[in-house]
Each structure stands twice: as structure tokens, then as C-alpha cells.
CSV table of C-alpha atoms and ligand atoms in Angstrom, one decimal:
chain,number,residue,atom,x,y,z
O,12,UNK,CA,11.6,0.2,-30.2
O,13,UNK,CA,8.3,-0.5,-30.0
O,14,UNK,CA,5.3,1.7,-29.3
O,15,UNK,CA,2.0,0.8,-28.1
O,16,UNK,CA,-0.8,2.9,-26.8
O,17,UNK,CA,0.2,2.1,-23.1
O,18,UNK,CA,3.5,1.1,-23.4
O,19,UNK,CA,7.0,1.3,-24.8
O,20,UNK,CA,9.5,-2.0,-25.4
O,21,UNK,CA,13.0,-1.3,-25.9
O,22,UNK,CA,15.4,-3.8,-26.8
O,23,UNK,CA,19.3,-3.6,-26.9
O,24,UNK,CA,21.6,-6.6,-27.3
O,25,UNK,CA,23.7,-7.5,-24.6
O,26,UNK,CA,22.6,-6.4,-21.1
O,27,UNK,CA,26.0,-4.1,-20.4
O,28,UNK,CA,24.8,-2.3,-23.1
O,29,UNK,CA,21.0,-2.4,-21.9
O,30,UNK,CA,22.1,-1.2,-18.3
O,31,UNK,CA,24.3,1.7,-20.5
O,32,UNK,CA,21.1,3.0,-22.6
O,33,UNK,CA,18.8,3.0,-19.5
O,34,UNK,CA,21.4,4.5,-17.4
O,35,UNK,CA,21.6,7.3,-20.4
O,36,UNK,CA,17.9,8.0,-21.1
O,37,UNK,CA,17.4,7.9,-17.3
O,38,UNK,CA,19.4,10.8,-17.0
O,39,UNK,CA,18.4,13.1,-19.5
O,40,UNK,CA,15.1,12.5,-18.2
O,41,UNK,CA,16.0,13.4,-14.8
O,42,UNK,CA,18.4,16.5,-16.3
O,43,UNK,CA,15.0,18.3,-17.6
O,44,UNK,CA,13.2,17.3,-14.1
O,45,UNK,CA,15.2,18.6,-11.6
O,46,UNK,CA,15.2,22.3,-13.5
O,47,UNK,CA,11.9,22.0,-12.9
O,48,UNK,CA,11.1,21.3,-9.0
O,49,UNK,CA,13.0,21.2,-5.7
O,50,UNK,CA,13.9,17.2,-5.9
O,51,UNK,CA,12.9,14.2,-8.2
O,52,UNK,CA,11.2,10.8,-6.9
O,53,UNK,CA,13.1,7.4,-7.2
O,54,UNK,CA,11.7,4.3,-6.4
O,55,UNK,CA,14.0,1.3,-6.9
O,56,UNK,CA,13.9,-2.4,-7.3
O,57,UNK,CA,16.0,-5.0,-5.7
O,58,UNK,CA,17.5,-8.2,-6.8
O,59,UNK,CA,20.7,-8.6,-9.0
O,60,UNK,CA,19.2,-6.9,-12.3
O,61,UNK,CA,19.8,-3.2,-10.8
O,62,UNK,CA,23.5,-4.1,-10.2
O,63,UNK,CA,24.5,-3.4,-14.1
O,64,UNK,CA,22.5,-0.3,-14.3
O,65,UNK,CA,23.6,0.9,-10.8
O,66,UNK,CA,27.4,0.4,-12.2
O,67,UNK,CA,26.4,2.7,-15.4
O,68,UNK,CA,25.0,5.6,-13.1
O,69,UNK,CA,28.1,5.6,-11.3
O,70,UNK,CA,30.0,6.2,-14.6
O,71,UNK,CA,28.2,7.9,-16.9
O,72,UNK,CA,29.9,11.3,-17.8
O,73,UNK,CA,29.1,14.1,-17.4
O,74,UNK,CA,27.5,12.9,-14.2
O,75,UNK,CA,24.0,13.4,-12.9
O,76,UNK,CA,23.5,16.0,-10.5
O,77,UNK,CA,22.1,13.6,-7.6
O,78,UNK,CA,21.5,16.7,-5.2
O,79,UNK,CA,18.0,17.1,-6.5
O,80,UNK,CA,17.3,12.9,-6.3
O,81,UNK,CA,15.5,11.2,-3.2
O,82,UNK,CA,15.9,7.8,-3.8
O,83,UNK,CA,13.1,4.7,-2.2
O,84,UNK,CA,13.0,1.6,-2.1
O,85,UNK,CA,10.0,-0.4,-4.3
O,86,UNK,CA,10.6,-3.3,-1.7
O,87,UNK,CA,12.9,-4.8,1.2
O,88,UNK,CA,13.6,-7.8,2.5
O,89,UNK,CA,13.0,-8.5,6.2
O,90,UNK,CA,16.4,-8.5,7.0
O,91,UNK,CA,19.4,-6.4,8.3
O,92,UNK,CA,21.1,-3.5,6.4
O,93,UNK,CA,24.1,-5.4,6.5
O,94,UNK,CA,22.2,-8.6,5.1
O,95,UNK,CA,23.7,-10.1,1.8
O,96,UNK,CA,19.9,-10.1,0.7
O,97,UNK,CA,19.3,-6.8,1.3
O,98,UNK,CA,18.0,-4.3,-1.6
O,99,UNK,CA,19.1,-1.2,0.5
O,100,UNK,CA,23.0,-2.7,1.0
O,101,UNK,CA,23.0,-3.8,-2.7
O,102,UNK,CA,22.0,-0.7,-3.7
O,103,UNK,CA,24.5,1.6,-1.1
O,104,UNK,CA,27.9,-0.3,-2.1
O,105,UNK,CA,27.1,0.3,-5.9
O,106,UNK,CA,24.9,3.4,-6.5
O,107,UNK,CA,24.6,5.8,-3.2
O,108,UNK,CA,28.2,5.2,-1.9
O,109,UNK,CA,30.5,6.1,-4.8
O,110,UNK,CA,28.0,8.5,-5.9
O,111,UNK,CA,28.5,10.0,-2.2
O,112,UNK,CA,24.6,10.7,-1.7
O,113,UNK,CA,23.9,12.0,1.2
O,114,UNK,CA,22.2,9.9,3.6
O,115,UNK,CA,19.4,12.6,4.0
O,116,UNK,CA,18.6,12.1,0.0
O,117,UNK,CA,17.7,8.3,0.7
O,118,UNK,CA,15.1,6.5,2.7
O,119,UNK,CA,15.5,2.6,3.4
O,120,UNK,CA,13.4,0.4,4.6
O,121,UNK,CA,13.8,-1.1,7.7
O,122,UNK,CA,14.7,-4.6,7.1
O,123,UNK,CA,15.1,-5.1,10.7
O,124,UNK,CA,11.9,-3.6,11.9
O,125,UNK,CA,8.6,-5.2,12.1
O,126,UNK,CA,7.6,-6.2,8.6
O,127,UNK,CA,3.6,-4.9,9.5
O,128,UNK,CA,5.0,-2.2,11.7
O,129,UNK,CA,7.6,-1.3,9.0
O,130,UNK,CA,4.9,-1.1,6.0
O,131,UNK,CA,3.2,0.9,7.7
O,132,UNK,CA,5.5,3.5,8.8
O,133,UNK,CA,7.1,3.6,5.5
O,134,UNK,CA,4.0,4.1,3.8
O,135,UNK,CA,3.5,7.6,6.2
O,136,UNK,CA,7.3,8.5,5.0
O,137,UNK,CA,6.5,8.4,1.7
O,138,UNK,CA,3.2,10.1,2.1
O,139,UNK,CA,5.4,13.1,3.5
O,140,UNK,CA,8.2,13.4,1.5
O,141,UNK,CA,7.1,12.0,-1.6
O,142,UNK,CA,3.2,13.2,-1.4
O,143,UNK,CA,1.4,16.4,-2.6
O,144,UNK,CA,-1.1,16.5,0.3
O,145,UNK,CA,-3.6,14.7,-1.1
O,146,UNK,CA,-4.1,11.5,-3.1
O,147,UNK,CA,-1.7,8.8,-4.0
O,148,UNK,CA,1.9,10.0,-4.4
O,149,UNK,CA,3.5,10.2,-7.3
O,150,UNK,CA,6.7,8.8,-7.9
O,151,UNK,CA,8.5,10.2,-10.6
O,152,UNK,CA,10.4,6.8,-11.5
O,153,UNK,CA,9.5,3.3,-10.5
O,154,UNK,CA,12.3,0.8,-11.8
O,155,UNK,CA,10.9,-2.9,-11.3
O,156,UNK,CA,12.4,-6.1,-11.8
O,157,UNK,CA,10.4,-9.4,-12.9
O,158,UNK,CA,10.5,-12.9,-11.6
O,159,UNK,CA,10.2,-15.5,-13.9
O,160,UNK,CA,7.4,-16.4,-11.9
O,161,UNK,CA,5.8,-13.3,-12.7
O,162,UNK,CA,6.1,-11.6,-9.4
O,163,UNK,CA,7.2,-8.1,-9.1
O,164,UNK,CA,8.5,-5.6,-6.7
O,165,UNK,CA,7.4,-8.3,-3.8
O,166,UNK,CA,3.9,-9.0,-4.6
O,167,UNK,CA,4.4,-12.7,-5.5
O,168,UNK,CA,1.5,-15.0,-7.7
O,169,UNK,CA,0.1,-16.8,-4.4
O,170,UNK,CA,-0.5,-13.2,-2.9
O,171,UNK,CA,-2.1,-11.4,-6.3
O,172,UNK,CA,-4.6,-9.8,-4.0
O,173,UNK,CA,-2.0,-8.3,-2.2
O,174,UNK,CA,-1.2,-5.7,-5.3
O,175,UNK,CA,-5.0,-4.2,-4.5
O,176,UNK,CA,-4.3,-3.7,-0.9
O,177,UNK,CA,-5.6,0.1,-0.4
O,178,UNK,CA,-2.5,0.3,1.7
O,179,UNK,CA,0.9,1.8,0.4
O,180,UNK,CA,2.8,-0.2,1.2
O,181,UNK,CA,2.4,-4.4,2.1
O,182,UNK,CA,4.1,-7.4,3.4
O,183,UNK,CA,4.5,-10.1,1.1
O,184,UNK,CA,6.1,-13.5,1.5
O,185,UNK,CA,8.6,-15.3,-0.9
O,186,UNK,CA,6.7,-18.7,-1.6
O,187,UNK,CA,9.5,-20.8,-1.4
O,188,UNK,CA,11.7,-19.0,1.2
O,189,UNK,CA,8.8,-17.9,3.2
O,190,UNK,CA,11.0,-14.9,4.0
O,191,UNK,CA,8.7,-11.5,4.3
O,192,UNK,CA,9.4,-8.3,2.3
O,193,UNK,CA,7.6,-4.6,2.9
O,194,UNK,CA,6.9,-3.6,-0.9
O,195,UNK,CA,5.1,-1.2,-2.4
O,196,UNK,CA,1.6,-1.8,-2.9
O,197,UNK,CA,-0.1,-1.8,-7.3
O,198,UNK,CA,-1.7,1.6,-6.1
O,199,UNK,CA,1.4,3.5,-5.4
O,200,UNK,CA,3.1,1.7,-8.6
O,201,UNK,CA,0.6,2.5,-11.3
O,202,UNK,CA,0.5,6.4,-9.5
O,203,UNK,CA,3.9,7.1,-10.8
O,204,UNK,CA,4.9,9.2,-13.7
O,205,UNK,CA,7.0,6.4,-14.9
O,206,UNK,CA,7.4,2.6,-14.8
O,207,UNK,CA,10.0,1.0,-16.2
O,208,UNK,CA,10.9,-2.7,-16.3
O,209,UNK,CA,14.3,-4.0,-16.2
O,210,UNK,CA,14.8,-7.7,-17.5
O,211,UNK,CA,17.6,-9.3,-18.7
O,212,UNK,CA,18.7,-12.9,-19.6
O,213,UNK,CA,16.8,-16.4,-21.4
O,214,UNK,CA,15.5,-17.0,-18.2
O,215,UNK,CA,12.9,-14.5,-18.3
O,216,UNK,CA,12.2,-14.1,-21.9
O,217,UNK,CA,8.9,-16.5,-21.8
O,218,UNK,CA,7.2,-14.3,-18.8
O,219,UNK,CA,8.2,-11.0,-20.1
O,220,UNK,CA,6.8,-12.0,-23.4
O,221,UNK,CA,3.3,-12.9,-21.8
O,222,UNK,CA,3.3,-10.2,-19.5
O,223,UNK,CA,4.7,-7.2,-21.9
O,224,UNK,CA,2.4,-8.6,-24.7
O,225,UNK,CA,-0.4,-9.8,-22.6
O,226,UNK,CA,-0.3,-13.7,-24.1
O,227,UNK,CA,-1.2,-16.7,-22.7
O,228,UNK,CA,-2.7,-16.6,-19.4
O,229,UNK,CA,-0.9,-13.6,-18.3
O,230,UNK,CA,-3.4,-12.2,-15.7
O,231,UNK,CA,-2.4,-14.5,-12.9
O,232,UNK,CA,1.2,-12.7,-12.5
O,233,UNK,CA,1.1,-9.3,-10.8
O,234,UNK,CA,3.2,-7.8,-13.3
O,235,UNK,CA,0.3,-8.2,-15.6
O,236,UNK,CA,-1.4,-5.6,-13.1
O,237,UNK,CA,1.2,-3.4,-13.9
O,238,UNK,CA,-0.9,-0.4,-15.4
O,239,UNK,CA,0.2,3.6,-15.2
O,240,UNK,CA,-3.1,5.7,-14.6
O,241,UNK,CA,-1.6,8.5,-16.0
O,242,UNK,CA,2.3,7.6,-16.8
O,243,UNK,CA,4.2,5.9,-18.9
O,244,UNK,CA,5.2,1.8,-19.0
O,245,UNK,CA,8.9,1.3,-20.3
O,246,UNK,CA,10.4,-1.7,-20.6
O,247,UNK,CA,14.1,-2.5,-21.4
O,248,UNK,CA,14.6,-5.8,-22.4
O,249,UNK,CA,17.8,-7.5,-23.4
O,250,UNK,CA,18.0,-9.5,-26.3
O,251,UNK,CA,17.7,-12.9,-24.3
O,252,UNK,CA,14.5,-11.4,-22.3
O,253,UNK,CA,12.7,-10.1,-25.7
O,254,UNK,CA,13.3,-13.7,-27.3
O,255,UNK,CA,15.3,-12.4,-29.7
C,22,6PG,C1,13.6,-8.3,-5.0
C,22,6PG,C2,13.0,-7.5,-6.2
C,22,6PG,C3,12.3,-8.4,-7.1
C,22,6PG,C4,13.2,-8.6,-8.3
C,22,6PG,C5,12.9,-9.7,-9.1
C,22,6PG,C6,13.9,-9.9,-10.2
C,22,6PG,O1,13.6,-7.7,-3.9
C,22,6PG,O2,14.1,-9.4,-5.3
C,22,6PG,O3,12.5,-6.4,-6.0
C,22,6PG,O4,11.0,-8.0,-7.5
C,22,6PG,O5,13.2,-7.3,-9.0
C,22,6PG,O6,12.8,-10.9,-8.3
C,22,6PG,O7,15.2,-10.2,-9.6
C,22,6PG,P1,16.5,-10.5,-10.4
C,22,6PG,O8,16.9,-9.1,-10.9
C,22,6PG,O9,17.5,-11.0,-9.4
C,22,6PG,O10,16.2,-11.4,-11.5
């Protein structure tokens, strides 16, 4: 493990075994928090990566109790519930299903709504069930994946100004799809009590080597911008992603 002032690298060999150990410290984390208010924050990331860690929730024993968890979504694509692209589906056939959350614990984004529209309106949901009244919510987990192009959540490199957007909540647009996404905007990300990055494989070694140890020209990637105010930065690497 290492530890810098802002940030803390963890690498375990094979990505099962990753998706095990985060899956592990995430709940023992959330064992202490939900003793200690009426429900815990949980924002979470799309894409494939989740899928390993979503399959370690479900069996980790003893289980979690999920009563006390109100799970987000970091960002959506503009597409159906039913979509084979979409986060919230991905995400409700392996984690919220056979866990049996109730459907009043989670709140999706509407893929299917207006991607403006839906920004928008999710950005007031969040102010009301995740906000204290005034300032910036606080998420108590962000889980975020990584691109190799150095996007993350769905602020990609050719829309870097979108992570300063004063807004929540944003649409951005996959460059090579063109398809639009409602993500979370860098000022709700860097609010929360926690941030961890989830990489695994070869493929992304090179970027989460610039971006976790600030190399190269690693400004130009909106994970570089990824910067708690007042939490804490985790990353859980593989041994592929770390370059090991
Ligand atoms: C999405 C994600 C996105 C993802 C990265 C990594 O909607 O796709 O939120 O930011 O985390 O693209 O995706 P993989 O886990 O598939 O590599």
C-alpha cells in the first residue's frame, strides 16, 4: 500500500481478488457508518469494472446490512433501463437485485429522459436526499472507473471544461460514439467523503500511472482533476493497472 499526503494506492494481484478486498474494506467502512446516521451515500460508476466488485458484495458473508444504503448513480447513459449500455441495468441484475434492495433505497438516472432535462432534475434529487441544506452534498462513497483515455465518470478529454461546470450534474458526449451521458459534475465528486478508483487490466496501467502519480502530461485527463476537498482518494489497482 502506498500512502501519500492526498492519496492512498492499493494494489492486489489478480482483479477477483482486487474486487474481493474492496468489496471487504467497503464494508467495514460502511458497518461503522450506518451506526452512526439514518442512511449512507453511494455513488456508483458504470462500465464493466463494477461487475467483479458488484459480484463480491453480493457474497461477502456476513452480509452488509443494505437497509441503511441509498445508492446513485456517478453517470448514465442516454439510453433505456433495459439498454445493454445501461449503468443502472448493469448494476440491478448484479448488485440491487439479488441483494433485494428496495427500489425506494436507489435512485437512477433516467436514461430515457432528456439528457439536459435529466441533469438537471437529478441534480435537485440529489440535493434533497443526499444534501444537508446547504452547500455541495456530500457523498459518502464515490466509486469511479477510468478510461484509458483518461476520462472518468463521463467527463471525457475533449469536454475537460465540463468537470468545472457549477452545475451538479452535466451532459457529456462519448467522443467516438457521440452518445450523451448525465454524470456527475468535479464539484459534487471532490465533495465526497470518499473517492475511490477502480482499475483493472494492462490496458489502463500507462494512464493510471500518469494520473495516480501525476507524470507526464497528466493535466489534460479529467481524472487528473480528481481532488477530495476534504476526503479521501483510494485507488485499487490490479497488478496489470499498477504496471506491476
Ligand atoms: C461509464 C463509466 C465510465 C467507466 C470507464 C471505465 O459509464 O462507462 O462510468 O467512466 O467507469 O469508462 O470503464 P470500464 O470499467 O468498462 O473499463
Amino acid at each position: 500500500m502506498i500512502r501519500d499526503m492526498a492519496q492512498t494506492i492499493k494494489i492486489v494481484d489478480g482483479k477477483n481478488e482486487l474486487a474481493e478486498r474492496l468489496a471487504a474494506d467497503f464494508a467495514g467502512q460502511l458497518q461503522h457508518l450506518i451506526t452512526t446516521r439514518e442512511y449512507v451515500t453511494v455513488a456508483l460508476s458504470g462500465g464493466s469494472t463494477p461487475g467483479l466488485f458488484f459480484k463480491a458484495l453480493v457474497s461477502l458473508n456476513p452480509p452488509v446490512d443494505w437497509n441503511s444504503v441509498r445508492f446513485f448513480w456517478v453517470d448514465e447513459r442516454c439510453v433505456p433501463a433495459d439498454h445493454a449500455e445501461s449503468n443502472f441495468g448493469a448494476a440491478y441484475r448484479a448488485l440491487l437485485k439479488p441483494l433485494a434492495i428496495p427500489e425506494s433505497n436507489y435512485y437512477r438516472i433516467r436514461g430515457e429522459d432528456n439528457p439536459e432535462g435529466e441533469a438537471r432534475w437529478y441534480a435537485q434529487l440529489i440535493m434533497d436526499v443526499a444534501g444537508s441544506g446547504q452547500g455541495v452534498p456530500v457523498f459518502d462513497f464515490i466509486f469511479l472507473g477510468l478510461g484509458t483515455d483518461g476520462h472518468t465518470a463521463s467527463i471525457f478529454p475533449h469536454q475537460i471544461e465540463r468537470w468545472d461546470a457549477e452545475d451538479l450534474c452535466t451532459v457529456g458526449i462519448h467522443p467516438e460514439t457521440g452518445q450523451k451521458r448525465v454524470t456527475f459534475t468535479g464539484r459534487l465528486i471532490n465533495a465526497a467523503t470518499r473517492i475511490i478508483f477502480h482499475v483493472i487490466g494492462k490496458e489502463k496501467a500507462e494512464i493510471a500511472q500518469m494520473v495516480s502519480r501525476k507524470t507526464g502530461n497528466y493535466t489534460v485527463y479529467p481524472a487528473s482533476r480528481v481532488d477530495p476537498l476534504n476526503g479521501e482518494l483510494l485507488w485499487y489497482l490490479d497488478a496489470e493497472a499498477a504496471g506491476a
